[in-house]
Amino acid sequence: MRQHAPGTESRTTQVVLILLALAFLAFFLVMPLVAVFIEALKQGIEPFLEAVSNPDALAAIRLTLFIAAISVPLNVVFGLAASWAITKFSFPGKNLLLTMIDLPLSVSPVVSGLVFVLLFGAQGLLGPWLSAHGLKIIFAVPGIVLATVFITFPFVARELIPLMMEQGKDDEEAALSLGANGWQTFWHVTLPNIRWGLLYGVLLCNARAMGEFGAVSVVSGHIRGETNTMPLHVEILYNEYDFVGAFAVASLLAALALVTLVLKSVLEWRFDLHSGARH
Amino acid sequence: MTSIAMRKPRWRAPSVLPGFGLTFGFSLAWLSLIVLIPLSTLFLKSAGMGWHAFVEVGFSDRAMAAYRLSFGTAAAAALVNAVFGLLVAWTLVRYDFPGKRIVSALVDLPFALPTAVAGIALTSIYAPTGWVGQFLDPLGIKVAFTATGITVALIFIGLPFVVRSVEPVLADLGLDVEEAAATLGANRFQTFFRVIFPAIMPALFTGAALAFARGVGEYGSVIFISGNMPGRTEIAPLLIVTQLEQYAYNGATAIAMIMMLISFAVLFTLNAMQSARRRRLGS
Amino acid sequence: MNTLPIHRRMFLAAAAATALTVSLAGCSGGNKSGNSVEITNVSYDPTRELYQAINPAFATYWKKKTGQDVTFRMSHGGSGKQSRAIIDGLEADVATLALAYDIDVISKKAQLLPADWQKALPNNSSPYTSTIVFLVRKGNPKGIHDWGDLVKPGVEVITPNPKTSGGARWNFLAAWAYGRKAGGSDAAAETYVKQLFSHVPVLDSGARGSTTTFVERGIGDVLLAWENEALLAEKKLGAGKFEIVNPSISILAEPPVAVIAANAKKHGTEEVSKAYLEYLYTPEAQVAIARNFYRPSDPKIAEQFATQFPKVNLVTIDKDFGGWANAQKTYFDDGGAFDRIYTKK
């Protein structure tokens, strides 16, 4: 029965399985990606450049960058704090806490937008108070930031928690017994250990922050040049029959996704080297 | 150090490491501020509408059809992803082929690509005038604007969850067990189904469940391709938006609440299962 | 102690971000400063091109008249959605929506403008009107000439969802008017409309989505559309690929405009907002309106564009459906006619 080494398949089976996997990926992942770029450049480079340099598009790009620049650092701080508390200590209710942190991942983005409308909208719980004090959250930049922070909430923590759990706390305990204080331990021992995982989390968090659609769509108000993020701008252009424009802006986002993937692969590679050295 | 540990609340196991109060306190505060308080408005709002009204709008015919569609397509997509995700993970872990690193990177594309971009791209591919749609349409196969289209979008969204859950487990799985099985006379299929599959089953299940949970709530990529027919291709998140747009806050809240409870149950079960497994493996 | 700065840096970063957010919140509200003024116009989907033409013209007009620079913030979306956004706190100075009910709701739920807002400007506060027509593919291959042809076997009809789209509600009522005329009763009308909706393969959430489905995706044989959307699609999108069919009966669609008084007062933009809407009735704006395929309310301008807008037998919302409040309740609210059509298969 066995013509080949135990634990492996025959070369033919391997090739068939590989081809099957590649075909699946090509069909479901590569084709949409390629479609974006082809549709964007369908009418040549001129309309493409025109679409991405349009003032509304530029405003959308600026807003998207601004939102990522706020929400990513906030989630880094939270991710570090939460994973420290969860992985270095044991306390009851940890599963519940983990689930709470994961919650934004599986709550529909639309629901995440909705809760902020229920809370801060003019008819919401805090709406009248905000309005009386001249504060605007919903249909303004703060609402978009809040929704984005909510959506990307678990990203950094989820990368760090398994990593730090695996690394245990021996290194930190050693550092403490050598006389380092808490911050020194964190800065010189923990952080170097987790830096690649942290970067990885930041990358995913950033990609999602820039690309979020559902939640942001509910709280944005869609004012051109002001509260339109890039994904919302894509939708608007799409609805204006400006398909080249829509796909042009979409292709910027797709390019961003590709950059994220490349960086991520580089990180993975370094991370493998690093953890390989550790073991 | 001991004195620090002594001062900590007694309900957690003692540890020599500092910073529990600060990190735990900050995490809890930030979690409450960003996630829990906003989500609790859903509970408040639902509580305010009364049980009867809640059931009436939350389980109306239209809402039930939307749940069926959302959960059905998400389950179908999770199933497809479980099969093909396992296949992809398997080839990435076990085999060598040119461009493997690129393929591996590509698997994460759905995490990185904004959902709205995926939505318009998939629509332009599967619409009757699209790249693939033009070949399927004469055969009478409709993808865009049907439940099939929604499933295609959810397969896209969910794939990396399965691959990334299964991959590490598969990589950790020593070849020695398989070799032992083979030595004992098991053929490759027997080895796979009796030895490998049970070992990766929990991870596969976790991945598929994550893909499912994500698929149930997915909005951006689906609305472009779904067709939005009430009772037929209207997904639950879209129904929430629709309710919101017709000022039916109660309806939106009730549906959102039901979806959130289901998500929470799925996630909590997963985390509990995982930590149970960790405990089992640890002991 | 030397490690404290890390701690502080992190908190400073968070604090700075928060401060930035709050300060942004504060300043995004300023609408009037010195010699310039800003109007937020929250409108429905198909008016993009129209206001792109009118806004610069009004800016010039206002500059000449008062010396003040006026800039615009435009927001477009489904009419119901936009109305909801205003109720939830999107601070529109003026609302230019698809139907009166969507502005009534703002008055009723958020009390941002008086209940009799529709009397503030001529023609029920509708500077332009439109109607519902059929857009069919070149050569009219399915031979569609009137509402009755829509329910023939094999005909696919594209219309947006009346629950969310203003245009779709006009579509629905126009179909109802035909059903009532042809069958002689509301029961017959309901049967007809139910039959009609069984021919609808895709129900987009907005008029724009439907046009895209029909024009770009190639789905359906006939699009029920605003006349202005149909003309736009026929002339600009797919020149020579589509034809407009005027049915024997349709509805006079009156998309109203209103100053959202409370917001304008808050921003100090009452005067310019009012002038902006009044400007829509001037001959200059009326020509722009006609050029963007809306029916001008000014009879003289309408005369000039008579070839573009054929005479159609039109029912009206007030005479034939007892006004929007009534129509909304009877047909579109939960449990109304539309729900009956969709739930009882």
Coordinates of C-alpha atoms in Angstrom, one line a residue, chain C residues 11-327:
Chain C
F11 CA -0.7 59.0 29.0
L12 CA 0.3 62.2 27.3
A13 CA -0.3 60.5 23.9
A14 CA -3.7 59.3 25.0
A15 CA -4.5 62.7 26.6
A16 CA -3.3 64.6 23.5
A17 CA -5.5 62.4 21.3
T18 CA -8.5 63.0 23.5
A19 CA -7.9 66.7 23.6
L20 CA -7.5 66.8 19.9
T21 CA -10.8 64.9 19.5
V22 CA -12.6 67.2 21.8
S23 CA -11.2 70.4 20.3
L24 CA -12.2 69.1 16.9
A25 CA -15.6 68.5 18.2
G26 CA -15.7 72.1 19.3
C27 CA -14.6 73.7 16.2
S28 CA -16.5 71.7 13.6
G29 CA -19.6 73.4 14.8
G30 CA -18.6 76.9 13.8
N31 CA -20.6 78.0 10.7
K32 CA -20.3 81.7 10.7
S33 CA -17.2 83.7 11.0
G34 CA -16.7 87.3 9.8
N35 CA -17.4 87.7 6.2
S36 CA -18.1 84.1 5.3
V37 CA -20.9 81.8 6.0
E38 CA -21.4 78.1 5.6
I39 CA -24.6 76.2 4.8
T40 CA -25.1 72.5 5.5
N41 CA -27.5 71.1 2.9
V42 CA -28.7 67.6 3.7
S43 CA -30.2 66.2 0.6
Y44 CA -31.4 63.0 -1.0
D45 CA -29.6 60.9 -3.5
P46 CA -30.3 62.1 -7.0
T47 CA -29.8 65.8 -6.4
R48 CA -26.0 65.7 -6.4
E49 CA -25.6 67.1 -9.9
L50 CA -28.4 69.7 -9.4
Y51 CA -26.8 71.2 -6.3
Q52 CA -23.3 71.1 -7.8
A53 CA -24.8 73.4 -10.5
I54 CA -26.8 75.6 -8.1
N55 CA -24.4 76.1 -5.2
P56 CA -21.7 78.1 -7.1
A57 CA -24.4 80.2 -8.8
F58 CA -25.9 81.1 -5.4
A59 CA -22.5 81.8 -4.0
T60 CA -21.9 84.4 -6.7
Y61 CA -25.4 85.9 -6.2
W62 CA -25.0 86.1 -2.5
K63 CA -21.5 87.6 -2.7
K64 CA -22.9 90.3 -5.0
K65 CA -25.8 91.0 -2.8
T66 CA -24.2 91.0 0.6
G67 CA -20.4 90.8 0.1
Q68 CA -20.4 87.6 2.1
D69 CA -18.7 84.4 1.0
V70 CA -20.9 81.4 1.2
T71 CA -19.6 77.8 1.2
F72 CA -21.6 74.6 1.3
R73 CA -21.4 71.3 3.1
M74 CA -23.3 68.7 1.1
S75 CA -24.6 65.4 2.4
H76 CA -26.4 63.0 0.1
G77 CA -28.1 59.7 0.9
G78 CA -31.4 58.0 0.9
S79 CA -34.1 60.5 1.9
G80 CA -35.3 58.5 5.0
K81 CA -31.8 58.0 6.1
Q82 CA -30.9 61.6 5.8
S83 CA -34.0 62.6 7.7
R84 CA -33.1 60.2 10.5
A85 CA -29.6 61.7 10.6
I86 CA -31.0 65.2 11.1
I87 CA -33.2 63.9 13.9
D88 CA -30.2 62.3 15.5
G89 CA -28.2 65.5 15.4
L90 CA -26.8 66.0 11.9
E91 CA -26.9 69.8 12.0
A92 CA -28.4 70.6 8.7
D93 CA -29.3 74.3 8.0
V94 CA -31.5 73.3 5.1
A95 CA -33.1 69.9 4.2
T96 CA -33.9 69.2 0.6
L97 CA -35.4 65.8 0.7
A98 CA -37.5 63.5 -1.6
L99 CA -40.9 63.9 0.1
A100 CA -42.7 66.0 2.6
Y101 CA -43.1 63.2 5.1
D102 CA -39.4 63.0 5.8
I103 CA -39.4 66.6 6.8
D104 CA -42.6 66.3 8.7
V105 CA -40.9 63.6 10.8
I106 CA -38.0 66.0 11.7
S107 CA -40.6 68.5 12.9
K108 CA -42.6 65.9 14.8
K109 CA -39.7 64.0 16.4
A110 CA -37.1 66.6 17.0
Q111 CA -39.1 69.9 16.8
L112 CA -36.4 71.5 14.8
L113 CA -38.8 73.4 12.6
P114 CA -42.5 74.4 12.8
A115 CA -45.1 71.9 11.8
D116 CA -46.4 74.2 9.1
W117 CA -43.0 74.4 7.4
Q118 CA -44.5 73.5 4.0
K119 CA -46.3 76.9 3.8
A120 CA -43.0 78.8 4.1
L121 CA -42.3 78.7 0.3
P122 CA -44.4 78.5 -2.8
N123 CA -45.8 75.3 -4.4
N124 CA -45.8 73.3 -1.1
S125 CA -42.1 74.3 -0.7
S126 CA -41.2 72.4 -3.8
P127 CA -39.1 74.5 -6.1
Y128 CA -39.0 71.6 -8.6
T129 CA -41.2 68.6 -9.2
S130 CA -40.7 65.4 -11.0
T131 CA -42.7 62.3 -11.7
I132 CA -42.2 58.6 -12.1
V133 CA -41.4 57.1 -15.5
F134 CA -40.2 53.8 -16.9
L135 CA -36.7 53.4 -18.2
V136 CA -36.4 50.4 -20.6
R137 CA -33.6 49.0 -22.7
K138 CA -33.1 50.2 -26.2
G139 CA -35.8 49.3 -28.6
N140 CA -38.1 48.3 -25.7
P141 CA -37.7 44.6 -26.4
K142 CA -40.4 43.6 -23.9
G143 CA -42.9 46.0 -25.4
I144 CA -43.6 47.9 -22.2
H145 CA -45.9 50.8 -22.7
D146 CA -47.9 51.1 -19.5
W147 CA -48.2 49.8 -15.9
G148 CA -50.2 46.7 -17.1
D149 CA -47.2 45.5 -19.1
L150 CA -45.0 45.4 -16.0
V151 CA -46.8 42.3 -14.6
K152 CA -46.6 40.3 -17.8
P153 CA -44.7 37.0 -17.4
G154 CA -41.0 37.3 -17.8
V155 CA -40.8 41.0 -17.1
E156 CA -38.4 42.0 -14.4
V157 CA -38.9 45.4 -12.7
I158 CA -36.3 47.3 -10.7
T159 CA -37.4 49.7 -8.0
P160 CA -35.8 50.6 -4.6
N161 CA -37.2 49.7 -1.3
P162 CA -40.1 52.0 -0.2
K163 CA -39.1 51.6 3.4
T164 CA -35.9 53.4 2.9
S165 CA -36.1 55.3 -0.4
G166 CA -38.2 58.3 -1.0
G167 CA -38.3 57.7 -4.8
A168 CA -39.6 54.2 -4.2
R169 CA -42.5 55.5 -2.2
W170 CA -43.5 57.7 -5.1
N171 CA -43.1 54.6 -7.4
F172 CA -45.3 52.6 -5.1
L173 CA -48.0 55.2 -5.0
A174 CA -47.9 55.7 -8.7
A175 CA -48.4 52.0 -9.2
W176 CA -51.2 52.1 -6.7
A177 CA -52.9 54.9 -8.5
Y178 CA -52.8 52.9 -11.7
G179 CA -54.1 49.8 -9.9
R180 CA -56.9 51.8 -8.4
K181 CA -57.9 53.3 -11.7
A182 CA -57.7 50.1 -13.6
G183 CA -59.4 47.9 -11.0
G184 CA -61.7 50.6 -9.5
S185 CA -60.8 49.9 -5.8
D186 CA -58.0 49.9 -3.3
A187 CA -58.3 46.1 -3.0
A188 CA -57.7 45.8 -6.7
A189 CA -54.8 48.2 -6.4
E190 CA -53.2 46.1 -3.7
T191 CA -53.5 43.0 -5.8
Y192 CA -51.9 44.8 -8.7
V193 CA -49.0 46.2 -6.6
K194 CA -48.4 42.8 -5.0
Q195 CA -48.2 41.3 -8.4
L196 CA -45.9 44.1 -9.5
F197 CA -43.5 43.5 -6.6
S198 CA -43.4 39.8 -7.4
H199 CA -41.6 40.9 -10.6
V200 CA -38.9 42.7 -8.6
P201 CA -35.6 40.8 -8.4
V202 CA -33.5 43.3 -6.5
L203 CA -34.7 45.9 -4.0
D204 CA -32.0 48.4 -3.4
S205 CA -32.1 50.7 -0.5
G206 CA -31.9 53.9 -2.6
A207 CA -32.8 55.2 -6.0
R208 CA -29.2 55.4 -6.9
G209 CA -28.6 51.8 -6.1
S210 CA -31.5 50.8 -8.3
T211 CA -30.2 52.8 -11.3
T212 CA -26.8 51.2 -10.9
T213 CA -28.4 47.8 -10.7
F214 CA -30.4 48.4 -13.9
V215 CA -27.8 50.4 -15.9
E216 CA -24.5 48.9 -14.8
R217 CA -25.4 45.4 -13.7
G218 CA -27.8 44.9 -16.6
I219 CA -30.5 43.4 -14.3
G220 CA -34.2 43.8 -15.1
D221 CA -36.2 45.0 -18.1
V222 CA -37.7 48.2 -16.7
L223 CA -36.6 50.6 -14.1
L224 CA -39.2 52.6 -12.2
A225 CA -37.4 55.8 -11.7
W226 CA -37.6 59.5 -11.0
E227 CA -38.0 61.2 -14.3
N228 CA -34.8 63.2 -13.5
E229 CA -32.9 60.0 -12.9
A230 CA -34.3 58.4 -16.0
L231 CA -33.3 61.4 -18.1
L232 CA -29.9 61.4 -16.6
A233 CA -29.4 57.8 -17.3
E234 CA -30.7 58.1 -20.8
K235 CA -28.7 61.2 -21.7
K236 CA -25.5 60.8 -19.7
L237 CA -24.8 57.2 -18.6
G238 CA -25.7 55.1 -21.5
A239 CA -26.5 57.3 -24.4
G240 CA -28.5 55.3 -26.9
K241 CA -28.8 52.3 -24.6
F242 CA -32.1 53.2 -22.9
E243 CA -35.5 54.7 -23.7
I244 CA -38.0 56.4 -21.5
V245 CA -41.6 55.3 -21.5
N246 CA -44.2 57.6 -20.0
P247 CA -47.1 55.6 -18.5
S248 CA -50.7 56.5 -18.9
I249 CA -50.9 57.7 -15.3
S250 CA -48.2 58.7 -12.8
I251 CA -47.8 60.8 -9.7
L252 CA -46.7 64.4 -9.2
A253 CA -43.6 64.0 -7.1
E254 CA -42.9 67.1 -5.0
P255 CA -39.5 67.0 -3.3
P256 CA -39.7 69.7 -0.7
V257 CA -37.1 72.0 0.7
A258 CA -37.0 73.6 4.2
V259 CA -34.9 75.6 6.5
I260 CA -34.2 73.6 9.7
A261 CA -35.0 76.6 11.8
A262 CA -33.4 75.5 15.1
N263 CA -30.1 74.6 13.5
A264 CA -30.0 77.7 11.4
K265 CA -30.7 79.8 14.4
K266 CA -27.9 78.1 16.3
H267 CA -25.4 78.7 13.5
G268 CA -26.7 82.2 12.7
T269 CA -27.4 81.2 9.2
E270 CA -31.2 81.9 9.1
E271 CA -31.0 84.7 6.6
V272 CA -28.7 83.0 4.1
S273 CA -30.5 79.7 4.4
K274 CA -33.8 81.3 3.6
A275 CA -32.3 83.2 0.8
Y276 CA -30.7 80.0 -0.6
L277 CA -34.0 78.2 -0.7
E278 CA -35.8 81.3 -2.2
Y279 CA -33.1 81.5 -4.8
L280 CA -34.2 78.1 -6.0
Y281 CA -37.4 79.8 -7.3
T282 CA -35.5 82.4 -9.4
P283 CA -35.5 82.0 -13.2
E284 CA -31.8 81.5 -13.1
A285 CA -32.0 78.5 -10.7
Q286 CA -35.1 77.2 -12.5
V287 CA -33.2 76.9 -15.7
A288 CA -30.5 75.0 -13.9
I289 CA -33.2 72.8 -12.4
A290 CA -34.6 72.1 -15.8
R291 CA -31.1 71.4 -17.2
N292 CA -30.7 68.8 -14.5
F293 CA -33.9 67.2 -15.6
Y294 CA -36.2 68.3 -12.8
R295 CA -39.5 69.9 -13.8
P296 CA -39.3 73.6 -13.0
S297 CA -42.1 75.1 -10.9
D298 CA -41.9 78.4 -12.8
P299 CA -44.5 78.0 -15.6
K300 CA -42.4 80.2 -18.0
I301 CA -39.3 78.1 -17.7
A302 CA -41.3 75.0 -17.9
E303 CA -42.7 76.2 -21.2
Q304 CA -39.1 76.6 -22.5
F305 CA -38.3 73.0 -21.7
A306 CA -41.7 71.6 -22.7
T307 CA -40.2 69.0 -25.1
Q308 CA -38.1 67.5 -22.4
F309 CA -41.1 67.1 -20.1
P310 CA -44.1 65.5 -21.8
K311 CA -47.5 66.0 -20.3
V312 CA -48.5 63.1 -18.2
N313 CA -51.7 62.4 -16.4
L314 CA -50.6 63.0 -12.8
V315 CA -52.3 62.1 -9.5
T316 CA -51.2 64.1 -6.4
I317 CA -50.4 63.0 -3.0
D318 CA -52.7 65.5 -1.3
K319 CA -55.8 64.9 -3.5
D320 CA -55.5 61.1 -4.1
F321 CA -53.7 59.8 -1.1
G322 CA -54.8 62.3 1.6
G323 CA -51.4 63.8 2.2
W324 CA -48.1 62.2 3.2
A325 CA -48.9 61.6 6.9
N326 CA -51.8 59.5 5.9
A327 CA -50.1 57.8 3.0

